[in-house]
């Protein structure tokens, strides 16, 4: 009882940022836990080919989203939220208006030239309608989360996130089980939930902001967002190009195997994203106050915590596949450790990227991502042809390490230009030591799993 009281007292005394981070992480754990339960169900109901087709749609959606929404709900949001903090509601509704305008223009283009795009994507024509609804209805949801996180209003974030998670999952299970496990039923269930939640949140946000167009806000956001498009696109290349190439050269059955390995390997990525969502506004405020000592200490602790979290999937993933999944997926187990190591370097570069965006050096951000994407495309092209789909996991790790190194180089240039020692902001020695340990453990565990008789 004494321990429980002490924990409760510590929680009550914690800062709003810490409380928000804890709730965002808890929400992410619930989300991933639900995924743990449902992935074996979906893979048992859906044929491997259908599950691979669903994965292909997700890969293309991640590419289309960049151009359809300009990703204004990502890093750009924080910059604008500080600049227009006296007009937050109008800023939020204007972002929705901007993203919807761009989405409509893009999908009008798709509609006019759909005969050319269908063979390229390999997706049915009506799935492009699903993509359009996804792109437009996800924006009120995503921007609402950004608005609440910026003010550390975690209760509303947790409620909306859990509502979205459970509705998509439950309706998805129902529709897939009643429609012969088709990918179409899985996608339709997701779209229905996103449209309903998106419309509700849009009506709420528009009632507060009352404007979908504000020339000053649109101009400022476009000034930051457009130079970041190569960065976002390059990141999709890093995470999704391998999937598309596996589908083309190895087949959707191999894509299904890699998708399962990737989802388990990146198990903690959703926790990482939640921590980033809570910690990024804190980094902005700390940089503004020039409290570099607190910044270095806080990020250093997070590097160690995230390293531990990224190792967990390498230990648990293989057992999970063996115990709960169809034997046709056993082959994916040996890739989990390599993919998991990549998520540490993803977190590492994402923290450095915040500093680049704080100083509005978006060209550095895009340059680093484009370099890594080019290397990724080249290595995947040759790797898949000579070593098969498993090479994509190793290429992913190599490219995320490269991305972290290039971002560090650009951060050093930014610090020099602003007469700040980079050692005041990040601990390079700690980063290197932890990164090496993560890679060694990942390779050892993956080798051990490969040697097991599945």
Short mmCIF file of C-alpha atoms in Angstrom, two decimals:
data_model
loop_
_atom_site.label_atom_id
_atom_site.label_comp_id
_atom_site.label_asym_id
_atom_site.label_seq_id
_atom_site.Cartn_x
_atom_site.Cartn_y
_atom_site.Cartn_z
CA UNK A 1 0.00 0.00 0.00
CA UNK A 2 2.87 2.34 0.84
CA UNK A 3 4.47 1.75 -2.56
CA UNK A 4 1.17 2.38 -4.33
CA UNK A 5 0.70 5.63 -2.44
CA UNK A 6 4.23 6.74 -3.26
CA UNK A 7 3.71 6.00 -6.95
CA UNK A 8 0.42 7.89 -6.91
CA UNK A 9 2.07 10.83 -5.16
CA UNK A 10 4.90 10.92 -7.69
CA UNK A 11 2.37 10.92 -10.49
CA UNK A 12 0.45 13.82 -8.96
CA UNK A 13 3.67 15.82 -8.59
CA UNK A 14 4.84 15.09 -12.14
CA UNK A 15 4.90 17.84 -14.74
CA UNK A 16 2.15 17.97 -17.40
CA UNK A 17 4.69 16.81 -20.00
CA UNK A 18 5.55 13.69 -17.97
CA UNK A 19 1.90 12.90 -17.33
CA UNK A 20 1.05 13.34 -21.00
CA UNK A 21 3.98 11.12 -22.04
CA UNK A 22 2.89 8.36 -19.66
CA UNK A 23 -0.68 8.40 -20.95
CA UNK A 24 0.40 8.51 -24.60
CA UNK A 25 2.67 5.52 -24.01
CA UNK A 26 -0.09 3.66 -22.14
CA UNK A 27 -2.44 4.34 -25.03
CA UNK A 28 0.15 3.03 -27.48
CA UNK A 29 0.70 -0.12 -25.42
CA UNK A 30 -3.04 -0.78 -25.52
CA UNK A 31 -3.05 -0.21 -29.27
CA UNK A 32 -0.12 -2.54 -29.87
CA UNK A 33 -1.52 -5.07 -27.42
CA UNK A 34 -4.75 -5.14 -29.37
CA UNK A 35 -2.74 -5.60 -32.54
CA UNK A 36 -0.93 -8.53 -30.91
CA UNK A 37 -4.25 -10.20 -30.27
CA UNK A 38 -5.83 -9.47 -33.64
CA UNK A 39 -2.94 -9.98 -36.11
CA UNK A 40 -3.01 -13.80 -35.70
CA UNK A 41 -6.79 -13.67 -36.12
CA UNK A 42 -6.59 -11.61 -39.30
CA UNK A 43 -3.80 -13.79 -40.73
CA UNK A 44 -5.78 -16.94 -39.96
CA UNK A 45 -8.96 -15.59 -41.58
CA UNK A 46 -7.34 -13.84 -44.54
CA UNK A 47 -5.43 -15.88 -47.16
CA UNK A 48 -1.74 -14.94 -47.37
CA UNK A 49 -2.31 -13.38 -50.80
CA UNK A 50 -5.15 -11.20 -49.47
CA UNK A 51 -3.11 -10.09 -46.45
CA UNK A 52 -0.26 -9.20 -48.79
CA UNK A 53 -2.67 -7.22 -51.00
CA UNK A 54 -3.85 -5.31 -47.93
CA UNK A 55 -0.20 -4.56 -47.06
CA UNK A 56 0.40 -3.28 -50.58
CA UNK A 57 -2.51 -0.83 -50.20
CA UNK A 58 -1.03 0.42 -46.92
CA UNK A 59 2.33 0.98 -48.59
CA UNK A 60 0.82 3.03 -51.43
CA UNK A 61 -1.40 4.94 -48.99
CA UNK A 62 1.65 6.07 -47.04
CA UNK A 63 3.09 7.50 -50.27
CA UNK A 64 -0.13 9.20 -51.42
CA UNK A 65 -0.71 10.74 -47.99
CA UNK A 66 2.43 12.84 -48.33
CA UNK A 67 1.19 14.62 -51.44
CA UNK A 68 -2.48 14.65 -50.46
CA UNK A 69 -1.99 16.26 -47.04
CA UNK A 70 1.57 17.71 -47.19
CA UNK A 71 1.90 16.06 -43.77
CA UNK A 72 0.95 19.36 -42.14
CA UNK A 73 0.11 17.46 -38.94
CA UNK A 74 3.73 16.39 -38.49
CA UNK A 75 6.64 18.62 -37.50
CA UNK A 76 5.26 21.68 -39.30
CA UNK A 77 2.36 21.84 -36.85
CA UNK A 78 4.57 22.67 -33.86
CA UNK A 79 6.26 25.59 -35.63
CA UNK A 80 2.95 27.10 -36.65
CA UNK A 81 1.39 26.46 -33.25
CA UNK A 82 4.05 28.65 -31.63
CA UNK A 83 3.85 31.34 -34.30
CA UNK A 84 0.04 31.55 -34.26
CA UNK A 85 -0.51 30.65 -30.60
CA UNK A 86 -2.89 33.60 -30.16
CA UNK A 87 -5.07 32.22 -33.01
CA UNK A 88 -4.84 28.49 -32.33
CA UNK A 89 -8.38 27.56 -33.35
CA UNK A 90 -8.20 29.42 -36.66
CA UNK A 91 -4.76 27.93 -37.30
CA UNK A 92 -6.13 24.40 -36.74
CA UNK A 93 -9.19 24.79 -38.98
CA UNK A 94 -7.06 26.44 -41.68
CA UNK A 95 -4.71 23.44 -41.68
CA UNK A 96 -7.65 21.15 -42.32
CA UNK A 97 -8.80 23.41 -45.14
CA UNK A 98 -5.33 23.41 -46.72
CA UNK A 99 -4.95 19.64 -46.54
CA UNK A 100 -8.45 19.08 -47.99
CA UNK A 101 -7.80 21.47 -50.85
CA UNK A 102 -4.57 19.66 -51.77
CA UNK A 103 -6.29 16.25 -51.44
CA UNK A 104 -9.12 17.26 -53.78
CA UNK A 105 -6.70 18.58 -56.40
CA UNK A 106 -4.58 15.42 -56.25
CA UNK A 107 -7.48 12.99 -56.51
CA UNK A 108 -9.06 14.99 -59.32
CA UNK A 109 -5.79 14.37 -61.14
CA UNK A 110 -6.02 10.65 -60.32
CA UNK A 111 -9.61 10.51 -61.58
CA UNK A 112 -8.65 12.05 -64.91
CA UNK A 113 -5.71 9.70 -65.46
CA UNK A 114 -6.85 6.59 -63.57
CA UNK A 115 -6.17 4.28 -66.52
CA UNK A 116 -2.47 5.07 -66.21
CA UNK A 117 -2.24 4.81 -62.42
CA UNK A 118 -4.10 1.53 -61.92
CA UNK A 119 -1.42 -0.61 -63.67
CA UNK A 120 1.34 1.22 -61.76
CA UNK A 121 -0.13 0.68 -58.30
CA UNK A 122 -1.64 -2.74 -58.94
CA UNK A 123 -4.70 -1.67 -56.95
CA UNK A 124 -8.39 -1.80 -58.01
CA UNK A 125 -9.92 1.50 -59.07
CA UNK A 126 -12.38 1.70 -56.16
CA UNK A 127 -9.48 1.42 -53.73
CA UNK A 128 -8.40 4.86 -54.93
CA UNK A 129 -11.70 6.14 -53.54
CA UNK A 130 -10.80 4.48 -50.24
CA UNK A 131 -7.50 6.34 -50.34
CA UNK A 132 -9.22 9.67 -50.93
CA UNK A 133 -11.56 9.13 -47.98
CA UNK A 134 -8.61 8.01 -45.86
CA UNK A 135 -6.59 11.12 -46.70
CA UNK A 136 -9.39 13.60 -46.06
CA UNK A 137 -10.97 12.06 -42.97
CA UNK A 138 -7.71 11.26 -41.20
CA UNK A 139 -6.72 14.94 -41.14
CA UNK A 140 -9.28 16.22 -38.60
CA UNK A 141 -8.30 13.26 -36.40
CA UNK A 142 -4.54 13.85 -36.73
CA UNK A 143 -4.74 17.62 -36.34
CA UNK A 144 -7.01 17.27 -33.31
CA UNK A 145 -4.38 15.05 -31.68
CA UNK A 146 -1.66 17.61 -32.47
CA UNK A 147 -3.75 20.42 -30.98
CA UNK A 148 -4.35 18.54 -27.74
CA UNK A 149 -0.78 17.26 -27.40
CA UNK A 150 0.65 20.73 -27.79
CA UNK A 151 -1.30 21.77 -24.70
CA UNK A 152 -0.64 18.45 -22.88
CA UNK A 153 -4.39 17.68 -22.88
CA UNK A 154 -3.89 13.94 -22.71
CA UNK A 155 -7.41 12.91 -21.60
CA UNK A 156 -9.09 13.83 -24.87
CA UNK A 157 -6.20 12.31 -26.86
CA UNK A 158 -6.49 9.01 -25.02
CA UNK A 159 -10.27 8.88 -25.44
CA UNK A 160 -10.27 9.64 -29.17
CA UNK A 161 -7.31 7.35 -29.87
CA UNK A 162 -8.86 4.39 -28.06
CA UNK A 163 -12.21 5.02 -29.71
CA UNK A 164 -10.50 4.96 -33.11
CA UNK A 165 -8.46 1.84 -32.30
CA UNK A 166 -11.33 -0.26 -30.98
CA UNK A 167 -13.85 0.77 -33.62
CA UNK A 168 -11.48 -0.03 -36.52
CA UNK A 169 -10.42 -3.33 -34.96
CA UNK A 170 -13.86 -4.62 -34.00
CA UNK A 171 -15.55 -3.60 -37.25
CA UNK A 172 -12.56 -4.98 -39.17
CA UNK A 173 -12.82 -8.38 -37.50
CA UNK A 174 -16.56 -8.50 -38.12
CA UNK A 175 -16.35 -7.57 -41.81
CA UNK A 176 -13.36 -9.78 -42.60
CA UNK A 177 -14.96 -12.80 -40.92
CA UNK A 178 -18.26 -12.29 -42.75
CA UNK A 179 -16.76 -11.56 -46.20
CA UNK A 180 -14.43 -14.54 -46.72
CA UNK A 181 -11.32 -12.75 -45.44
CA UNK A 182 -11.00 -10.34 -48.35
CA UNK A 183 -8.66 -7.35 -48.25
CA UNK A 184 -11.52 -5.23 -49.58
CA UNK A 185 -13.62 -5.85 -46.48
CA UNK A 186 -10.64 -5.02 -44.24
CA UNK A 187 -10.11 -1.70 -45.98
CA UNK A 188 -13.79 -0.77 -46.09
CA UNK A 189 -14.14 -1.28 -42.34
CA UNK A 190 -11.24 1.11 -41.72
CA UNK A 191 -12.66 3.76 -44.04
CA UNK A 192 -16.10 3.64 -42.42
CA UNK A 193 -14.68 4.26 -38.95
CA UNK A 194 -12.37 7.04 -40.13
CA UNK A 195 -15.17 8.85 -41.96
CA UNK A 196 -17.46 8.82 -38.92
CA UNK A 197 -14.78 9.94 -36.43
CA UNK A 198 -13.29 12.42 -38.91
CA UNK A 199 -16.62 14.15 -39.54
CA UNK A 200 -17.33 14.46 -35.82
CA UNK A 201 -13.91 16.00 -35.11
CA UNK A 202 -14.12 18.28 -38.13
CA UNK A 203 -17.45 19.71 -36.99
CA UNK A 204 -15.92 20.37 -33.56
CA UNK A 205 -12.73 22.02 -34.85
CA UNK A 206 -14.48 24.05 -37.55
CA UNK A 207 -16.99 25.38 -35.04
CA UNK A 208 -14.04 26.74 -33.02
CA UNK A 209 -11.89 28.06 -35.90
CA UNK A 210 -14.67 29.03 -38.31
CA UNK A 211 -12.24 29.34 -41.24
CA UNK A 212 -10.83 26.85 -43.70
CA UNK A 213 -8.77 29.47 -45.51
CA UNK A 214 -6.37 32.02 -44.07
CA UNK A 215 -3.87 33.42 -46.55
CA UNK A 216 -1.16 34.16 -43.95
CA UNK A 217 -1.43 30.73 -42.32
CA UNK A 218 -1.54 28.85 -45.64
CA UNK A 219 1.48 30.78 -46.91
CA UNK A 220 3.53 30.12 -43.77
CA UNK A 221 2.64 26.42 -43.66
CA UNK A 222 3.39 25.93 -47.36
CA UNK A 223 6.73 27.71 -46.86
CA UNK A 224 7.72 25.03 -44.33
CA UNK A 225 5.84 22.01 -45.68
CA UNK A 226 6.84 22.02 -49.35
CA UNK A 227 10.62 21.82 -48.72
CA UNK A 228 9.88 18.89 -46.40
CA UNK A 229 8.11 16.84 -49.07
CA UNK A 230 11.35 15.19 -50.24
CA UNK A 231 12.02 14.29 -46.59
CA UNK A 232 8.62 12.67 -46.11
CA UNK A 233 8.76 10.93 -49.46
CA UNK A 234 12.26 9.66 -48.76
CA UNK A 235 11.10 8.27 -45.42
CA UNK A 236 8.32 6.40 -47.18
CA UNK A 237 10.92 5.03 -49.56
CA UNK A 238 12.87 3.85 -46.53
CA UNK A 239 9.87 2.16 -44.93
CA UNK A 240 7.73 1.09 -47.90
CA UNK A 241 9.78 0.80 -51.09
CA UNK A 242 11.10 -2.54 -49.91
CA UNK A 243 7.51 -3.79 -49.54
CA UNK A 244 6.61 -2.72 -53.06
CA UNK A 245 9.76 -4.33 -54.48
CA UNK A 246 9.13 -7.55 -52.55
CA UNK A 247 5.61 -7.66 -54.01
CA UNK A 248 6.98 -7.16 -57.53
CA UNK A 249 9.98 -9.49 -57.46
CA UNK A 250 9.06 -12.08 -54.82
CA UNK A 251 5.25 -12.07 -54.69
CA UNK A 252 2.61 -11.01 -52.18
CA UNK A 253 3.11 -14.19 -50.13
CA UNK A 254 6.69 -13.08 -49.28
CA UNK A 255 5.42 -9.56 -48.68
CA UNK A 256 3.00 -10.97 -46.09
CA UNK A 257 5.92 -12.68 -44.29
CA UNK A 258 8.01 -9.51 -44.29
CA UNK A 259 5.04 -7.41 -43.16
CA UNK A 260 4.55 -9.63 -40.11
CA UNK A 261 8.28 -9.47 -39.27
CA UNK A 262 8.29 -5.69 -39.74
CA UNK A 263 5.22 -5.15 -37.56
CA UNK A 264 6.80 -7.19 -34.75
CA UNK A 265 10.26 -5.72 -35.22
CA UNK A 266 8.86 -2.22 -35.04
CA UNK A 267 6.70 -3.17 -32.07
CA UNK A 268 7.99 -0.33 -29.92
CA UNK A 269 7.90 2.21 -32.74
CA UNK A 270 4.39 3.18 -31.79
CA UNK A 271 5.62 3.86 -28.25
CA UNK A 272 8.50 5.87 -29.69
CA UNK A 273 6.08 7.92 -31.77
CA UNK A 274 3.91 8.61 -28.75
CA UNK A 275 6.88 9.74 -26.68
CA UNK A 276 8.00 11.97 -29.54
CA UNK A 277 4.54 13.49 -29.81
CA UNK A 278 4.70 14.45 -26.14
CA UNK A 279 8.38 15.39 -25.96
CA UNK A 280 8.67 17.51 -29.13
CA UNK A 281 6.74 20.49 -27.72
CA UNK A 282 8.96 20.25 -24.61
CA UNK A 283 12.09 20.37 -26.82
CA UNK A 284 10.75 23.50 -28.54
CA UNK A 285 10.07 25.20 -25.20
CA UNK A 286 13.44 24.14 -23.75
CA UNK A 287 15.32 25.39 -26.80
CA UNK A 288 13.46 28.68 -26.59
CA UNK A 289 14.67 29.06 -22.98
CA UNK A 290 18.21 27.92 -23.98
CA UNK A 291 18.15 25.33 -21.20
CA UNK A 292 20.61 23.04 -22.99
CA UNK A 293 21.75 21.14 -19.90
CA UNK A 294 18.23 19.91 -19.16
CA UNK A 295 17.79 19.07 -22.85
CA UNK A 296 20.94 16.95 -23.05
CA UNK A 297 20.08 15.11 -19.84
CA UNK A 298 16.47 14.43 -20.83
CA UNK A 299 17.22 13.18 -24.33
CA UNK A 300 20.14 11.06 -23.03
CA UNK A 301 17.86 9.21 -20.64
CA UNK A 302 15.34 8.67 -23.42
CA UNK A 303 18.03 7.20 -25.72
CA UNK A 304 18.75 4.49 -23.15
CA UNK A 305 15.08 3.77 -22.45
CA UNK A 306 14.27 3.51 -26.14
CA UNK A 307 17.24 1.21 -26.75
CA UNK A 308 15.93 -1.20 -24.12
CA UNK A 309 12.43 -1.02 -25.57
CA UNK A 310 13.62 -1.72 -29.11
CA UNK A 311 15.43 -4.87 -27.98
CA UNK A 312 12.30 -6.40 -26.44
CA UNK A 313 10.73 -7.44 -29.78
CA UNK A 314 13.84 -9.45 -30.70
CA UNK A 315 13.31 -11.57 -27.61
CA UNK A 316 9.53 -11.93 -27.77
CA UNK A 317 8.77 -11.82 -31.50
CA UNK A 318 9.95 -15.29 -32.49
CA UNK A 319 8.08 -16.92 -29.62
CA UNK A 320 4.97 -14.99 -30.55
CA UNK A 321 5.08 -16.21 -34.16
CA UNK A 322 5.71 -19.81 -33.04
CA UNK A 323 2.90 -19.86 -30.50
CA UNK A 324 0.15 -17.86 -32.15
CA UNK A 325 0.60 -17.72 -35.90
CA UNK A 326 0.13 -20.02 -38.85
CA UNK A 327 3.25 -22.15 -39.61
CA UNK A 328 3.54 -20.46 -43.01
CA UNK A 329 4.73 -17.35 -41.14
CA UNK A 330 7.52 -19.04 -39.10
CA UNK A 331 10.15 -18.02 -41.64
CA UNK A 332 9.66 -14.35 -40.71
CA UNK A 333 10.97 -14.82 -37.15
CA UNK A 334 14.66 -14.46 -37.99
CA UNK A 335 14.19 -10.93 -39.38
CA UNK A 336 12.59 -9.41 -36.29
CA UNK A 337 15.85 -8.57 -34.49
CA UNK A 338 17.38 -6.73 -37.43
CA UNK A 339 14.24 -4.70 -38.00
CA UNK A 340 13.97 -3.93 -34.28
CA UNK A 341 17.47 -2.45 -34.23
CA UNK A 342 16.36 -0.04 -36.97
CA UNK A 343 13.72 1.47 -34.70
CA UNK A 344 16.39 2.72 -32.27
CA UNK A 345 18.11 4.70 -35.01
CA UNK A 346 14.71 5.95 -36.15
CA UNK A 347 14.21 7.46 -32.72
CA UNK A 348 17.76 8.82 -32.66
CA UNK A 349 17.43 10.76 -35.90
CA UNK A 350 13.87 11.90 -35.09
CA UNK A 351 15.15 13.74 -32.01
CA UNK A 352 17.93 15.44 -34.00
CA UNK A 353 15.39 16.36 -36.68
CA UNK A 354 13.40 18.40 -34.14
CA UNK A 355 16.38 20.74 -33.73
CA UNK A 356 16.62 21.19 -37.50
CA UNK A 357 12.95 22.12 -37.67
CA UNK A 358 13.23 24.45 -34.68
CA UNK A 359 15.79 26.48 -36.65
CA UNK A 360 13.65 25.99 -39.81
CA UNK A 361 16.49 24.28 -41.68
CA UNK A 362 14.13 22.10 -43.68
CA UNK A 363 16.58 21.76 -46.57
CA UNK A 364 18.97 19.87 -44.29
CA UNK A 365 16.12 17.59 -43.21
CA UNK A 366 15.14 16.74 -46.79
CA UNK A 367 18.74 16.34 -47.97
CA UNK A 368 19.52 13.75 -45.28
CA UNK A 369 16.39 11.75 -46.06
CA UNK A 370 16.94 11.83 -49.83
CA UNK A 371 20.50 10.54 -49.44
CA UNK A 372 19.30 7.63 -47.31
CA UNK A 373 16.42 6.91 -49.71
CA UNK A 374 18.71 6.72 -52.75
CA UNK A 375 21.01 4.31 -50.94
CA UNK A 376 17.96 2.30 -49.82
CA UNK A 377 16.56 2.00 -53.34
CA UNK A 378 19.90 0.90 -54.80
CA UNK A 379 20.65 -1.64 -52.06
CA UNK A 380 17.12 -3.07 -52.14
CA UNK A 381 17.18 -3.42 -55.92
CA UNK A 382 20.31 -5.54 -55.87
CA UNK A 383 19.68 -7.16 -52.49
CA UNK A 384 16.26 -8.57 -53.37
CA UNK A 385 17.50 -9.90 -56.71
CA UNK A 386 20.55 -11.68 -55.24
CA UNK A 387 19.49 -12.58 -51.67
CA UNK A 388 15.70 -12.45 -51.73
CA UNK A 389 13.19 -10.57 -49.61
CA UNK A 390 15.13 -11.04 -46.34
CA UNK A 391 17.80 -8.61 -47.50
CA UNK A 392 15.29 -5.75 -47.09
CA UNK A 393 15.60 -6.00 -43.29
CA UNK A 394 19.39 -5.55 -43.39
CA UNK A 395 19.14 -2.70 -45.91
CA UNK A 396 16.63 -0.96 -43.62
CA UNK A 397 19.04 -1.07 -40.69
CA UNK A 398 21.97 0.20 -42.78
CA UNK A 399 19.96 3.12 -44.12
CA UNK A 400 18.61 4.23 -40.75
CA UNK A 401 22.13 4.23 -39.33
CA UNK A 402 23.23 6.33 -42.31
CA UNK A 403 20.28 8.68 -41.78
CA UNK A 404 21.21 9.23 -38.14
CA UNK A 405 24.83 10.00 -39.07
CA UNK A 406 23.88 12.52 -41.78
CA UNK A 407 21.40 14.27 -39.46
CA UNK A 408 24.09 14.50 -36.78
CA UNK A 409 26.44 16.11 -39.30
CA UNK A 410 23.81 18.72 -40.21
CA UNK A 411 23.04 19.38 -36.55
CA UNK A 412 26.71 20.11 -36.00
CA UNK A 413 26.57 22.67 -38.84
CA UNK A 414 23.47 24.28 -37.33
CA UNK A 415 25.07 24.50 -33.89
CA UNK A 416 28.23 26.03 -35.35
CA UNK A 417 26.21 28.65 -37.24
CA UNK A 418 24.35 29.55 -34.03
CA UNK A 419 27.55 29.51 -31.92
CA UNK A 420 26.40 26.57 -29.80
CA UNK A 421 28.54 23.56 -28.97
CA UNK A 422 26.80 20.41 -30.20
CA UNK A 423 27.98 18.61 -27.06
CA UNK A 424 25.64 20.87 -25.05
CA UNK A 425 22.64 19.40 -26.84
CA UNK A 426 23.47 15.72 -27.48
CA UNK A 427 25.86 13.21 -25.94
CA UNK A 428 27.63 11.68 -28.95
CA UNK A 429 29.55 9.11 -26.90
CA UNK A 430 26.39 7.79 -25.30
CA UNK A 431 24.64 7.60 -28.67
CA UNK A 432 27.48 5.58 -30.23
CA UNK A 433 27.85 3.14 -27.34
CA UNK A 434 24.14 2.43 -27.08
CA UNK A 435 23.81 2.10 -30.86
CA UNK A 436 26.64 -0.45 -31.06
CA UNK A 437 25.18 -2.50 -28.20
CA UNK A 438 21.73 -2.50 -29.85
CA UNK A 439 23.16 -3.74 -33.18
CA UNK A 440 25.27 -6.48 -31.56
CA UNK A 441 22.35 -7.81 -29.53
CA UNK A 442 20.04 -7.69 -32.54
CA UNK A 443 22.45 -9.72 -34.70
CA UNK A 444 23.13 -12.26 -31.94
CA UNK A 445 19.45 -12.85 -31.21
CA UNK A 446 18.57 -13.05 -34.91
CA UNK A 447 21.34 -15.60 -35.48
CA UNK A 448 20.09 -17.63 -32.54
CA UNK A 449 16.51 -17.60 -33.85
CA UNK A 450 17.69 -18.59 -37.33
CA UNK A 451 19.46 -21.61 -35.85
CA UNK A 452 16.34 -22.84 -34.08
CA UNK A 453 14.29 -25.57 -35.64
CA UNK A 454 10.90 -24.05 -36.39
#
